[in-house]
PDB file of C-alpha atoms in Angstrom:
ATOM      1  CA  GLU A1230       3.096 -15.479  -4.894  1.00 93.00           C
ATOM      2  CA  VAL A1231       1.010 -12.799  -6.548  1.00 94.00           C
ATOM      3  CA  LYS A1232       1.871  -9.383  -5.269  1.00 96.00           C
ATOM      4  CA  LEU A1233       0.303  -6.020  -6.231  1.00 97.00           C
ATOM      5  CA  LEU A1234       1.696  -2.897  -4.513  1.00 97.00           C
ATOM      6  CA  GLU A1235       0.001   0.513  -5.155  1.00 98.00           C
ATOM      7  CA  SER A1236       1.771   3.810  -4.571  1.00 98.00           C
ATOM      8  CA  GLY A1237       1.365   7.585  -5.556  1.00 98.00           C
ATOM      9  CA  GLY A1238      -1.705   8.319  -3.332  1.00 97.00           C
ATOM     10  CA  GLY A1239      -2.035  11.466  -1.234  1.00 97.00           C
ATOM     11  CA  LEU A1240      -3.803  14.640  -0.795  1.00 98.00           C
ATOM     12  CA  VAL A1241      -4.565  16.607  -3.800  1.00 98.00           C
ATOM     13  CA  GLN A1242      -6.729  19.922  -4.334  1.00 98.00           C
ATOM     14  CA  PRO A1243     -10.040  19.863  -6.383  1.00 98.00           C
ATOM     15  CA  GLY A1244      -9.135  20.150 -10.078  1.00 98.00           C
ATOM     16  CA  GLY A1245      -5.785  18.582  -9.612  1.00 98.00           C
ATOM     17  CA  SER A1246      -4.216  15.425 -11.027  1.00 98.00           C
ATOM     18  CA  LEU A1247      -2.658  12.359  -9.604  1.00 98.00           C
ATOM     19  CA  ARG A1248      -0.847   9.292 -11.031  1.00 98.00           C
ATOM     20  CA  LEU A1249      -1.077   6.080  -9.222  1.00 98.00           C
ATOM     21  CA  SER A1250       1.143   3.087  -9.870  1.00 98.00           C
ATOM     22  CA  CYS A1251       0.929  -0.546  -9.167  1.00 98.00           C
ATOM     23  CA  ALA A1252       3.947  -2.767  -9.178  1.00 98.00           C
ATOM     24  CA  ALA A1253       2.965  -6.407  -9.980  1.00 98.00           C
ATOM     25  CA  SER A1254       4.956  -9.451  -9.353  1.00 97.00           C
ATOM     26  CA  GLY A1255       4.549 -13.325  -9.061  1.00 97.00           C
ATOM     27  CA  PHE A1256       2.847 -13.738 -12.364  1.00 97.00           C
ATOM     28  CA  THR A1257       3.247 -13.257 -15.988  1.00 97.00           C
ATOM     29  CA  PHE A1258       1.941  -9.628 -16.238  1.00 98.00           C
ATOM     30  CA  THR A1259       1.156  -9.530 -19.845  1.00 97.00           C
ATOM     31  CA  ASP A1260      -1.159 -12.645 -19.682  1.00 97.00           C
ATOM     32  CA  PHE A1261      -3.690 -10.828 -17.502  1.00 97.00           C
ATOM     33  CA  TYR A1262      -6.338  -8.094 -17.660  1.00 98.00           C
ATOM     34  CA  MET A1263      -5.563  -5.614 -14.832  1.00 98.00           C
ATOM     35  CA  SER A1264      -8.249  -3.398 -13.131  1.00 98.00           C
ATOM     36  CA  TRP A1265      -8.590  -0.457 -10.805  1.00 98.00           C
ATOM     37  CA  ILE A1266     -11.267  -0.376  -8.192  1.00 98.00           C
ATOM     38  CA  ARG A1267     -11.800   2.234  -5.588  1.00 98.00           C
ATOM     39  CA  GLN A1268     -13.663   2.178  -2.326  1.00 96.00           C
ATOM     40  CA  PRO A1269     -14.656   5.145  -0.180  1.00 95.00           C
ATOM     41  CA  PRO A1270     -14.155   4.380   3.567  1.00 90.00           C
ATOM     42  CA  GLY A1271     -17.072   2.647   4.782  1.00 89.00           C
ATOM     43  CA  LYS A1272     -18.670   2.176   1.355  1.00 94.00           C
ATOM     44  CA  ALA A1273     -18.879  -0.417  -1.492  1.00 93.00           C
ATOM     45  CA  PRO A1274     -16.251  -0.859  -3.955  1.00 95.00           C
ATOM     46  CA  GLU A1275     -16.475   0.847  -7.393  1.00 97.00           C
ATOM     47  CA  TRP A1276     -14.904  -0.667 -10.428  1.00 97.00           C
ATOM     48  CA  LEU A1277     -13.174   2.107 -12.578  1.00 98.00           C
ATOM     49  CA  GLY A1278     -11.759   0.243 -15.520  1.00 98.00           C
ATOM     50  CA  VAL A1279      -9.710  -2.420 -17.010  1.00 98.00           C
ATOM     51  CA  ILE A1280      -6.790  -2.756 -19.540  1.00 98.00           C
ATOM     52  CA  ARG A1281      -6.813  -6.130 -21.259  1.00 98.00           C
ATOM     53  CA  ASN A1282      -3.830  -8.488 -21.906  1.00 98.00           C
ATOM     54  CA  LYS A1283      -1.376  -8.795 -24.637  1.00 97.00           C
ATOM     55  CA  ALA A1284      -3.593 -11.237 -26.516  1.00 97.00           C
ATOM     56  CA  ASN A1285      -6.329  -8.779 -26.500  1.00 97.00           C
ATOM     57  CA  GLY A1286      -4.203  -5.808 -27.601  1.00 97.00           C
ATOM     58  CA  TYR A1287      -4.002  -3.944 -24.198  1.00 97.00           C
ATOM     59  CA  THR A1288      -7.220  -2.206 -24.902  1.00 98.00           C
ATOM     60  CA  THR A1289      -9.253  -0.505 -22.206  1.00 98.00           C
ATOM     61  CA  GLU A1290     -12.841  -0.149 -20.834  1.00 98.00           C
ATOM     62  CA  TYR A1291     -13.882   2.400 -18.298  1.00 98.00           C
ATOM     63  CA  ASN A1292     -16.717   3.051 -15.918  1.00 97.00           C
ATOM     64  CA  PRO A1293     -18.745   6.053 -17.317  1.00 96.00           C
ATOM     65  CA  SER A1294     -18.481   7.729 -13.851  1.00 95.00           C
ATOM     66  CA  VAL A1295     -14.726   8.283 -14.697  1.00 97.00           C
ATOM     67  CA  LYS A1296     -14.467   8.013 -18.361  1.00 96.00           C
ATOM     68  CA  GLY A1297     -12.639  10.936 -19.854  1.00 96.00           C
ATOM     69  CA  ARG A1298     -10.972  11.952 -16.529  1.00 98.00           C
ATOM     70  CA  PHE A1299      -9.166   8.760 -15.685  1.00 98.00           C
ATOM     71  CA  THR A1300      -6.716   6.799 -17.957  1.00 98.00           C
ATOM     72  CA  ILE A1301      -5.429   3.373 -17.356  1.00 98.00           C
ATOM     73  CA  SER A1302      -2.156   2.216 -18.845  1.00 98.00           C
ATOM     74  CA  ARG A1303       0.521  -0.382 -18.327  1.00 98.00           C
ATOM     75  CA  ASP A1304       4.353  -0.746 -18.710  1.00 98.00           C
ATOM     76  CA  ASN A1305       4.699  -4.307 -19.631  1.00 97.00           C
ATOM     77  CA  THR A1306       8.550  -4.138 -19.414  1.00 97.00           C
ATOM     78  CA  GLN A1307       8.513  -3.025 -15.750  1.00 98.00           C
ATOM     79  CA  ASN A1308       5.252  -4.817 -14.779  1.00 98.00           C
ATOM     80  CA  ILE A1309       3.690  -1.649 -13.581  1.00 98.00           C
ATOM     81  CA  LEU A1310      -0.054  -0.672 -13.984  1.00 98.00           C
ATOM     82  CA  TYR A1311      -0.908   3.002 -13.838  1.00 98.00           C
ATOM     83  CA  LEU A1312      -3.931   5.137 -13.247  1.00 98.00           C
ATOM     84  CA  GLN A1313      -3.833   8.821 -14.363  1.00 98.00           C
ATOM     85  CA  MET A1314      -6.477  10.823 -12.661  1.00 98.00           C
ATOM     86  CA  ASN A1315      -7.341  14.418 -13.822  1.00 98.00           C
ATOM     87  CA  THR A1316      -9.821  16.992 -12.790  1.00 98.00           C
ATOM     88  CA  LEU A1317     -10.215  15.442  -9.431  1.00 98.00           C
ATOM     89  CA  ARG A1318     -13.304  16.041  -7.394  1.00 97.00           C
ATOM     90  CA  ALA A1319     -14.063  15.475  -3.781  1.00 97.00           C
ATOM     91  CA  GLU A1320     -16.232  12.476  -4.554  1.00 96.00           C
ATOM     92  CA  ASP A1321     -13.071  10.856  -5.878  1.00 98.00           C
ATOM     93  CA  THR A1322     -11.864  10.572  -2.305  1.00 98.00           C
ATOM     94  CA  ALA A1323     -11.370   6.858  -1.721  1.00 98.00           C
ATOM     95  CA  ILE A1324      -8.858   4.004  -1.243  1.00 97.00           C
ATOM     96  CA  TYR A1325      -7.642   2.984  -4.730  1.00 98.00           C
ATOM     97  CA  TYR A1326      -6.785  -0.664  -5.407  1.00 97.00           C
ATOM     98  CA  CYS A1327      -5.192  -2.392  -8.534  1.00 97.00           C
ATOM     99  CA  ALA A1328      -6.527  -5.845  -9.060  1.00 97.00           C
ATOM    100  CA  ARG A1329      -5.907  -8.932 -11.125  1.00 96.00           C
ATOM    101  CA  TRP A1330      -8.587 -11.686 -11.285  1.00 89.00           C
ATOM    102  CA  GLY A1331      -8.701 -13.091  -7.879  1.00 89.00           C
ATOM    103  CA  TYR A1332      -6.183 -10.546  -6.181  1.00 93.00           C
ATOM    104  CA  TRP A1333      -6.305  -7.019  -4.965  1.00 94.00           C
ATOM    105  CA  GLY A1334      -3.612  -4.873  -3.781  1.00 95.00           C
ATOM    106  CA  GLN A1335      -3.514  -3.285  -0.328  1.00 94.00           C
ATOM    107  CA  GLY A1336      -4.773   0.041  -1.719  1.00 96.00           C
ATOM    108  CA  VAL A1337      -3.621   3.527  -1.572  1.00 97.00           C
ATOM    109  CA  MET A1338      -5.570   6.542  -0.126  1.00 98.00           C
ATOM    110  CA  VAL A1339      -6.366   9.331  -2.362  1.00 98.00           C
ATOM    111  CA  THR A1340      -8.003  12.587  -0.795  1.00 98.00           C
ATOM    112  CA  VAL A1341      -9.396  15.244  -2.813  1.00 98.00           C
ATOM    113  CA  SER A1342      -9.723  18.422  -0.588  1.00 97.00           C
ATOM    114  CA  SER A1343      -8.639  22.047  -0.304  1.00 96.00           C
TER     115      SER A1343
ATOM    116  CA  ASP B 707     -25.079  -0.102 -16.202  1.00 95.00           C
ATOM    117  CA  VAL B 708     -26.273  -3.348 -14.399  1.00 97.00           C
ATOM    118  CA  GLN B 709     -27.457  -2.401 -10.768  1.00 97.00           C
ATOM    119  CA  MET B 710     -26.865  -4.928  -8.122  1.00 98.00           C
ATOM    120  CA  THR B 711     -29.143  -5.064  -5.115  1.00 97.00           C
ATOM    121  CA  GLN B 712     -27.855  -6.951  -2.046  1.00 98.00           C
ATOM    122  CA  SER B 713     -29.879  -7.974   1.017  1.00 96.00           C
ATOM    123  CA  PRO B 714     -30.022  -7.684   3.763  1.00 97.00           C
ATOM    124  CA  SER B 715     -27.719  -4.945   4.587  1.00 97.00           C
ATOM    125  CA  TYR B 716     -26.910  -6.397   8.183  1.00 97.00           C
ATOM    126  CA  LEU B 717     -27.211  -9.808   9.328  1.00 97.00           C
ATOM    127  CA  ALA B 718     -26.617 -10.972  13.011  1.00 97.00           C
ATOM    128  CA  ALA B 719     -25.885 -14.754  13.535  1.00 97.00           C
ATOM    129  CA  SER B 720     -23.967 -17.025  15.904  1.00 97.00           C
ATOM    130  CA  PRO B 721     -21.127 -19.439  15.277  1.00 97.00           C
ATOM    131  CA  GLY B 722     -22.509 -22.667  13.859  1.00 97.00           C
ATOM    132  CA  GLU B 723     -25.547 -21.177  12.268  1.00 97.00           C
ATOM    133  CA  SER B 724     -26.088 -20.877   8.510  1.00 98.00           C
ATOM    134  CA  VAL B 725     -26.867 -17.782   6.602  1.00 98.00           C
ATOM    135  CA  SER B 726     -27.820 -16.708   3.168  1.00 98.00           C
ATOM    136  CA  ILE B 727     -27.218 -13.328   1.533  1.00 98.00           C
ATOM    137  CA  SER B 728     -29.160 -12.455  -1.819  1.00 98.00           C
ATOM    138  CA  CYS B 729     -27.962 -10.427  -4.677  1.00 98.00           C
ATOM    139  CA  LYS B 730     -30.338  -9.295  -7.381  1.00 98.00           C
ATOM    140  CA  ALA B 731     -29.279  -7.936 -10.850  1.00 98.00           C
ATOM    141  CA  SER B 732     -31.229  -5.360 -12.688  1.00 98.00           C
ATOM    142  CA  LYS B 733     -30.901  -7.507 -15.902  1.00 97.00           C
ATOM    143  CA  SER B 734     -29.487 -10.989 -16.648  1.00 98.00           C
ATOM    144  CA  ILE B 735     -26.026 -11.375 -16.001  1.00 97.00           C
ATOM    145  CA  ASN B 736     -25.937 -15.143 -16.931  1.00 97.00           C
ATOM    146  CA  THR B 737     -24.045 -16.788 -14.229  1.00 97.00           C
ATOM    147  CA  TYR B 738     -21.275 -14.213 -13.996  1.00 97.00           C
ATOM    148  CA  LEU B 739     -21.557 -13.215 -10.323  1.00 97.00           C
ATOM    149  CA  ALA B 740     -18.672 -13.028  -7.836  1.00 97.00           C
ATOM    150  CA  TRP B 741     -18.772 -12.824  -4.108  1.00 98.00           C
ATOM    151  CA  TYR B 742     -15.857 -11.068  -1.945  1.00 97.00           C
ATOM    152  CA  GLN B 743     -15.278 -10.856   1.630  1.00 97.00           C
ATOM    153  CA  GLU B 744     -13.871  -7.681   3.327  1.00 95.00           C
ATOM    154  CA  LYS B 745     -12.108  -7.711   6.710  1.00 94.00           C
ATOM    155  CA  PRO B 746     -10.409  -5.009   8.638  1.00 90.00           C
ATOM    156  CA  GLY B 747      -6.804  -4.808   7.646  1.00 88.00           C
ATOM    157  CA  LYS B 748      -6.973  -7.375   4.864  1.00 91.00           C
ATOM    158  CA  THR B 749      -7.473  -7.082   1.059  1.00 89.00           C
ATOM    159  CA  ASN B 750     -10.902  -8.026  -0.285  1.00 91.00           C
ATOM    160  CA  LYS B 751     -10.875 -11.663  -0.810  1.00 94.00           C
ATOM    161  CA  LEU B 752     -12.603 -13.217  -3.791  1.00 96.00           C
ATOM    162  CA  LEU B 753     -14.510 -16.171  -2.502  1.00 97.00           C
ATOM    163  CA  ILE B 754     -16.779 -17.377  -5.630  1.00 97.00           C
ATOM    164  CA  TYR B 755     -17.087 -16.486  -9.114  1.00 97.00           C
ATOM    165  CA  SER B 756     -19.258 -17.520 -12.076  1.00 95.00           C
ATOM    166  CA  GLY B 757     -22.126 -17.763  -9.559  1.00 96.00           C
ATOM    167  CA  SER B 758     -20.995 -21.041  -7.796  1.00 97.00           C
ATOM    168  CA  THR B 759     -17.303 -21.750  -8.543  1.00 97.00           C
ATOM    169  CA  LEU B 760     -15.276 -21.588  -5.500  1.00 97.00           C
ATOM    170  CA  GLN B 761     -11.971 -19.645  -5.670  1.00 96.00           C
ATOM    171  CA  SER B 762      -8.900 -21.629  -4.620  1.00 94.00           C
ATOM    172  CA  GLY B 763      -8.639 -21.706  -0.942  1.00 94.00           C
ATOM    173  CA  THR B 764     -12.254 -20.778  -0.109  1.00 97.00           C
ATOM    174  CA  PRO B 765     -13.646 -23.202   2.524  1.00 97.00           C
ATOM    175  CA  SER B 766     -16.463 -25.625   1.307  1.00 97.00           C
ATOM    176  CA  ARG B 767     -18.783 -24.139   4.005  1.00 98.00           C
ATOM    177  CA  PHE B 768     -19.160 -21.267   1.464  1.00 98.00           C
ATOM    178  CA  SER B 769     -21.514 -21.800  -1.674  1.00 98.00           C
ATOM    179  CA  GLY B 770     -23.004 -19.847  -4.379  1.00 98.00           C
ATOM    180  CA  SER B 771     -26.076 -20.265  -6.454  1.00 97.00           C
ATOM    181  CA  GLY B 772     -28.234 -18.577  -9.010  1.00 97.00           C
ATOM    182  CA  SER B 773     -28.373 -17.454 -12.535  1.00 97.00           C
ATOM    183  CA  GLY B 774     -29.988 -14.789 -14.536  1.00 97.00           C
ATOM    184  CA  THR B 775     -30.718 -12.106 -11.990  1.00 98.00           C
ATOM    185  CA  ASP B 776     -31.128 -13.887  -8.711  1.00 98.00           C
ATOM    186  CA  PHE B 777     -28.139 -15.108  -6.688  1.00 98.00           C
ATOM    187  CA  THR B 778     -27.455 -16.459  -3.324  1.00 98.00           C
ATOM    188  CA  LEU B 779     -24.317 -16.768  -1.037  1.00 98.00           C
ATOM    189  CA  THR B 780     -24.682 -19.432   1.638  1.00 98.00           C
ATOM    190  CA  ILE B 781     -22.489 -19.938   4.567  1.00 98.00           C
ATOM    191  CA  ARG B 782     -22.945 -23.184   6.395  1.00 97.00           C
ATOM    192  CA  SER B 783     -21.821 -23.518  10.123  1.00 96.00           C
ATOM    193  CA  LEU B 784     -20.370 -20.187  10.641  1.00 97.00           C
ATOM    194  CA  GLU B 785     -16.724 -19.923  11.942  1.00 97.00           C
ATOM    195  CA  PRO B 786     -15.668 -16.946  14.028  1.00 96.00           C
ATOM    196  CA  GLU B 787     -13.478 -15.727  10.945  1.00 96.00           C
ATOM    197  CA  ASP B 788     -16.568 -15.481   8.774  1.00 97.00           C
ATOM    198  CA  PHE B 789     -17.925 -12.452  10.428  1.00 97.00           C
ATOM    199  CA  ALA B 790     -17.097  -9.795   7.817  1.00 97.00           C
ATOM    200  CA  VAL B 791     -18.531  -7.745   4.994  1.00 97.00           C
ATOM    201  CA  TYR B 792     -19.706  -9.480   1.666  1.00 98.00           C
ATOM    202  CA  TYR B 793     -20.205  -7.827  -1.588  1.00 97.00           C
ATOM    203  CA  CYS B 794     -21.423  -9.313  -4.753  1.00 97.00           C
ATOM    204  CA  GLN B 795     -20.143  -8.131  -8.184  1.00 97.00           C
ATOM    205  CA  GLN B 796     -21.372  -8.815 -11.645  1.00 97.00           C
ATOM    206  CA  HIS B 797     -18.823  -9.725 -14.086  1.00 95.00           C
ATOM    207  CA  ASN B 798     -20.817 -10.260 -17.308  1.00 97.00           C
ATOM    208  CA  GLU B 799     -20.456  -6.722 -18.694  1.00 96.00           C
ATOM    209  CA  TYR B 800     -18.639  -3.657 -18.191  1.00 96.00           C
ATOM    210  CA  PRO B 801     -18.696  -1.723 -15.892  1.00 96.00           C
ATOM    211  CA  HIS B 802     -18.296  -4.591 -13.481  1.00 96.00           C
ATOM    212  CA  THR B 803     -20.701  -3.309 -10.832  1.00 97.00           C
ATOM    213  CA  PHE B 804     -20.736  -4.171  -7.124  1.00 97.00           C
ATOM    214  CA  GLY B 805     -23.567  -4.582  -4.559  1.00 97.00           C
ATOM    215  CA  ALA B 806     -23.838  -2.200  -1.575  1.00 97.00           C
ATOM    216  CA  GLY B 807     -22.559  -4.889   0.760  1.00 97.00           C
ATOM    217  CA  THR B 808     -23.959  -7.024   3.566  1.00 98.00           C
ATOM    218  CA  LYS B 809     -22.425  -6.803   7.093  1.00 97.00           C
ATOM    219  CA  LEU B 810     -22.520 -10.152   8.908  1.00 98.00           C
ATOM    220  CA  GLU B 811     -22.092  -9.380  12.663  1.00 97.00           C
ATOM    221  CA  LEU B 812     -21.802 -11.643  15.642  1.00 95.00           C
ATOM    222  CA  LYS B 813     -25.088 -12.107  17.501  1.00 93.00           C
TER     223      LYS B 813
END
């Protein structure tokens, strides 16, 4: 069974940083592209970025809305996906989901507020 | 970025009825369109991808059609569990943009 479990969310001040983690299980992690998606409560999802699989060199793509502030990485020995978020703004407040094609995690809330 | 326009934003229907939701892309995305279902307390569920391919586990009353810029999600003979929010997402090019959503409500 595919499982994706995010952690690391919380309250952070504007300008601060946060790193989210996503523990993956139930599939061969290195075979899959992994993405981060966020969704402000009551609004549509926003795709943030992707890190490709082993066959495609673990390269990354980002939404221009977060490029330069957010970084996606993966630990392929522990099957963990990361999202490093810097220079956070109020508009980054959302539920953050890690995703593999066809599956999303339960999400973790990030609130950016003073 | 490819802009995705969904309509209607809200749709009221009764069990047993059929409904359709439209999704239009600002440029051609070939057939690379996915439909998701959002329900309270549950993870967003992929229903259809590549325009018309049902994800494993998606009931056959759901169908998707379209190519290029115009796509449709059709739900035939609505069941009580189908009342939810539906989003389209293009997966033709990065960033993979979403539509604003359609809330399907019980009439």
